[in-house]
Amino acid sequence: MDGEQYRVVDVSGAPDGDWIRRRILSKLCIPEQSMSQWSIYPSEVGAYALGGALNDRRLFVHCRESGDPSGSLKLFVSTSPDRPAPLQAAAFTKEAFPPMIDRYS
C-alpha cells in the first residue's frame, strides 16, 4: 500500500484467484465491504504497479507461475496503480503493507 513495507501472505493450495485476492486483502485488514475499491498489481521492491491490475484469473496464474518458497513474488495493493493508497483509504489498517507472496505450490 505504500511501496516500502511488505507483508508475507501464504497462498499455498489456493483454489482460484478470488481466494488469493481475499486472502491478501484480509491480511491487510481491508474490510470486505471495501475490497472492491482495491486492486492488486505486479510489483518489485520499492516500486508501485508494474503493469495493469490483475483480475482473478491473471492473479492466480501469476502466483502459480511466479511464486516460490523464497518470497520473490511481490504485489502492490492500492486504489491507484501509480501511487500509495490515500491516507484516508488506509486509515483502517494498523500498518500499510503491500503483500509479498512467499509460497505457492
PDB file of C-alpha atoms in Angstrom:
ATOM      1  CA  MET A   1       0.000   0.000   0.000  1.00  0.00           C
ATOM      2  CA  ASP A   2       2.951   2.352   0.438  1.00  0.00           C
ATOM      3  CA  GLY A   3       5.576   0.691  -1.770  1.00  0.00           C
ATOM      4  CA  GLU A   4       8.039   0.315   1.110  1.00  0.00           C
ATOM      5  CA  GLN A   5       6.609  -2.137   3.634  1.00  0.00           C
ATOM      6  CA  TYR A   6       5.748  -5.741   2.896  1.00  0.00           C
ATOM      7  CA  ARG A   7       3.542  -8.462   4.336  1.00  0.00           C
ATOM      8  CA  VAL A   8       4.024 -12.184   3.766  1.00  0.00           C
ATOM      9  CA  VAL A   9       0.852 -13.903   2.553  1.00  0.00           C
ATOM     10  CA  ASP A  10       0.894 -17.681   2.158  1.00  0.00           C
ATOM     11  CA  VAL A  11      -1.394 -18.716  -0.696  1.00  0.00           C
ATOM     12  CA  SER A  12      -0.273 -22.335  -0.904  1.00  0.00           C
ATOM     13  CA  GLY A  13      -3.072 -24.532  -2.193  1.00  0.00           C
ATOM     14  CA  ALA A  14      -5.220 -21.602  -3.335  1.00  0.00           C
ATOM     15  CA  PRO A  15      -8.172 -22.860  -5.408  1.00  0.00           C
ATOM     16  CA  ASP A  16      -8.549 -19.687  -7.501  1.00  0.00           C
ATOM     17  CA  GLY A  17      -7.707 -16.009  -7.885  1.00  0.00           C
ATOM     18  CA  ASP A  18     -10.698 -14.792  -5.905  1.00  0.00           C
ATOM     19  CA  TRP A  19      -9.434 -16.777  -2.894  1.00  0.00           C
ATOM     20  CA  ILE A  20      -5.943 -15.276  -3.303  1.00  0.00           C
ATOM     21  CA  ARG A  21      -7.352 -11.737  -3.623  1.00  0.00           C
ATOM     22  CA  ARG A  22      -9.498 -12.083  -0.496  1.00  0.00           C
ATOM     23  CA  ARG A  23      -6.599 -13.620   1.442  1.00  0.00           C
ATOM     24  CA  ILE A  24      -4.269 -10.738   0.506  1.00  0.00           C
ATOM     25  CA  LEU A  25      -6.802  -8.004   1.251  1.00  0.00           C
ATOM     26  CA  SER A  26      -7.843  -9.669   4.515  1.00  0.00           C
ATOM     27  CA  LYS A  27      -4.203  -9.875   5.592  1.00  0.00           C
ATOM     28  CA  LEU A  28      -4.046  -6.098   5.041  1.00  0.00           C
ATOM     29  CA  CYS A  29      -7.122  -5.623   7.278  1.00  0.00           C
ATOM     30  CA  ILE A  30      -9.181  -4.236   4.403  1.00  0.00           C
ATOM     31  CA  PRO A  31     -12.870  -4.708   5.294  1.00  0.00           C
ATOM     32  CA  GLU A  32     -14.825  -6.973   2.963  1.00  0.00           C
ATOM     33  CA  GLN A  33     -17.221  -4.158   2.035  1.00  0.00           C
ATOM     34  CA  SER A  34     -14.228  -2.082   0.797  1.00  0.00           C
ATOM     35  CA  MET A  35     -12.387  -4.830  -1.098  1.00  0.00           C
ATOM     36  CA  SER A  36     -13.891  -3.911  -4.480  1.00  0.00           C
ATOM     37  CA  GLN A  37     -12.158  -0.499  -4.303  1.00  0.00           C
ATOM     38  CA  TRP A  38      -8.684  -2.098  -4.164  1.00  0.00           C
ATOM     39  CA  SER A  39      -6.617  -3.567  -6.976  1.00  0.00           C
ATOM     40  CA  ILE A  40      -3.597  -5.859  -6.963  1.00  0.00           C
ATOM     41  CA  TYR A  41      -0.698  -5.192  -9.339  1.00  0.00           C
ATOM     42  CA  PRO A  42       2.576  -6.947 -10.137  1.00  0.00           C
ATOM     43  CA  SER A  43       5.437  -5.065  -8.484  1.00  0.00           C
ATOM     44  CA  GLU A  44       9.043  -5.118  -7.283  1.00  0.00           C
ATOM     45  CA  VAL A  45      10.715  -3.865  -4.109  1.00  0.00           C
ATOM     46  CA  GLY A  46      10.432  -0.075  -3.886  1.00  0.00           C
ATOM     47  CA  ALA A  47       8.093   0.168  -6.893  1.00  0.00           C
ATOM     48  CA  TYR A  48       4.412   0.762  -7.323  1.00  0.00           C
ATOM     49  CA  ALA A  49       2.476  -1.060 -10.047  1.00  0.00           C
ATOM     50  CA  LEU A  50       4.423  -2.686 -12.863  1.00  0.00           C
ATOM     51  CA  GLY A  51       1.656  -3.317 -15.348  1.00  0.00           C
ATOM     52  CA  GLY A  52      -2.091  -3.348 -15.120  1.00  0.00           C
ATOM     53  CA  ALA A  53      -4.273  -4.564 -12.293  1.00  0.00           C
ATOM     54  CA  LEU A  54      -4.525  -8.345 -12.087  1.00  0.00           C
ATOM     55  CA  ASN A  55      -8.005  -9.799 -12.462  1.00  0.00           C
ATOM     56  CA  ASP A  56      -8.696 -13.017 -10.559  1.00  0.00           C
ATOM     57  CA  ARG A  57      -7.590 -15.284 -13.414  1.00  0.00           C
ATOM     58  CA  ARG A  58      -4.357 -13.364 -14.024  1.00  0.00           C
ATOM     59  CA  LEU A  59      -3.650 -13.154 -10.278  1.00  0.00           C
ATOM     60  CA  PHE A  60      -3.997 -16.933  -9.948  1.00  0.00           C
ATOM     61  CA  VAL A  61      -1.745 -17.607 -12.955  1.00  0.00           C
ATOM     62  CA  HIS A  62       0.812 -15.013 -11.816  1.00  0.00           C
ATOM     63  CA  CYS A  63       1.029 -16.587  -8.344  1.00  0.00           C
ATOM     64  CA  ARG A  64       1.183 -20.114  -9.753  1.00  0.00           C
ATOM     65  CA  GLU A  65       3.884 -19.295 -12.319  1.00  0.00           C
ATOM     66  CA  SER A  66       5.976 -16.734 -10.410  1.00  0.00           C
ATOM     67  CA  GLY A  67       5.500 -17.597  -6.743  1.00  0.00           C
ATOM     68  CA  ASP A  68       8.167 -19.563  -4.900  1.00  0.00           C
ATOM     69  CA  PRO A  69       9.114 -20.529  -1.334  1.00  0.00           C
ATOM     70  CA  SER A  70      11.691 -17.729  -1.062  1.00  0.00           C
ATOM     71  CA  GLY A  71       9.111 -14.950  -1.499  1.00  0.00           C
ATOM     72  CA  SER A  72      10.401 -13.483  -4.735  1.00  0.00           C
ATOM     73  CA  LEU A  73       6.903 -12.565  -6.000  1.00  0.00           C
ATOM     74  CA  LYS A  74       5.902  -9.041  -4.974  1.00  0.00           C
ATOM     75  CA  LEU A  75       2.480  -7.481  -5.434  1.00  0.00           C
ATOM     76  CA  PHE A  76       1.337  -3.886  -4.915  1.00  0.00           C
ATOM     77  CA  VAL A  77      -2.125  -3.258  -3.435  1.00  0.00           C
ATOM     78  CA  SER A  78      -3.716   0.145  -3.922  1.00  0.00           C
ATOM     79  CA  THR A  79      -6.693   2.085  -5.164  1.00  0.00           C
ATOM     80  CA  SER A  80      -4.389   3.579  -7.844  1.00  0.00           C
ATOM     81  CA  PRO A  81      -1.528   1.972  -9.851  1.00  0.00           C
ATOM     82  CA  ASP A  82       0.949   4.844  -9.619  1.00  0.00           C
ATOM     83  CA  ARG A  83       0.866   5.971  -6.008  1.00  0.00           C
ATOM     84  CA  PRO A  84       0.274   4.697  -2.484  1.00  0.00           C
ATOM     85  CA  ALA A  85      -3.229   4.480  -1.112  1.00  0.00           C
ATOM     86  CA  PRO A  86      -4.556   7.798   0.212  1.00  0.00           C
ATOM     87  CA  LEU A  87      -4.218   8.115   3.980  1.00  0.00           C
ATOM     88  CA  GLN A  88      -7.973   8.094   4.491  1.00  0.00           C
ATOM     89  CA  ALA A  89      -8.298   4.867   2.463  1.00  0.00           C
ATOM     90  CA  ALA A  90      -5.601   3.166   4.512  1.00  0.00           C
ATOM     91  CA  ALA A  91      -6.794   4.584   7.830  1.00  0.00           C
ATOM     92  CA  PHE A  92      -8.491   1.354   8.848  1.00  0.00           C
ATOM     93  CA  THR A  93      -5.227  -0.614   8.845  1.00  0.00           C
ATOM     94  CA  LYS A  94      -2.761  -0.626  11.703  1.00  0.00           C
ATOM     95  CA  GLU A  95       0.113  -0.709   9.220  1.00  0.00           C
ATOM     96  CA  ALA A  96       0.172  -0.430   5.453  1.00  0.00           C
ATOM     97  CA  PHE A  97       1.903  -3.311   3.697  1.00  0.00           C
ATOM     98  CA  PRO A  98       1.850  -4.388   0.061  1.00  0.00           C
ATOM     99  CA  PRO A  99       1.666  -8.151   0.207  1.00  0.00           C
ATOM    100  CA  MET A 100       4.515 -10.408  -0.727  1.00  0.00           C
ATOM    101  CA  ILE A 101       3.522 -13.885  -1.788  1.00  0.00           C
ATOM    102  CA  ASP A 102       6.017 -16.165  -0.111  1.00  0.00           C
ATOM    103  CA  ARG A 103       4.923 -19.550  -1.433  1.00  0.00           C
ATOM    104  CA  TYR A 104       2.694 -21.128  -3.995  1.00  0.00           C
ATOM    105  CA  SER A 105       2.723 -24.767  -4.914  1.00  0.00           C
TER     106      SER A 105
END
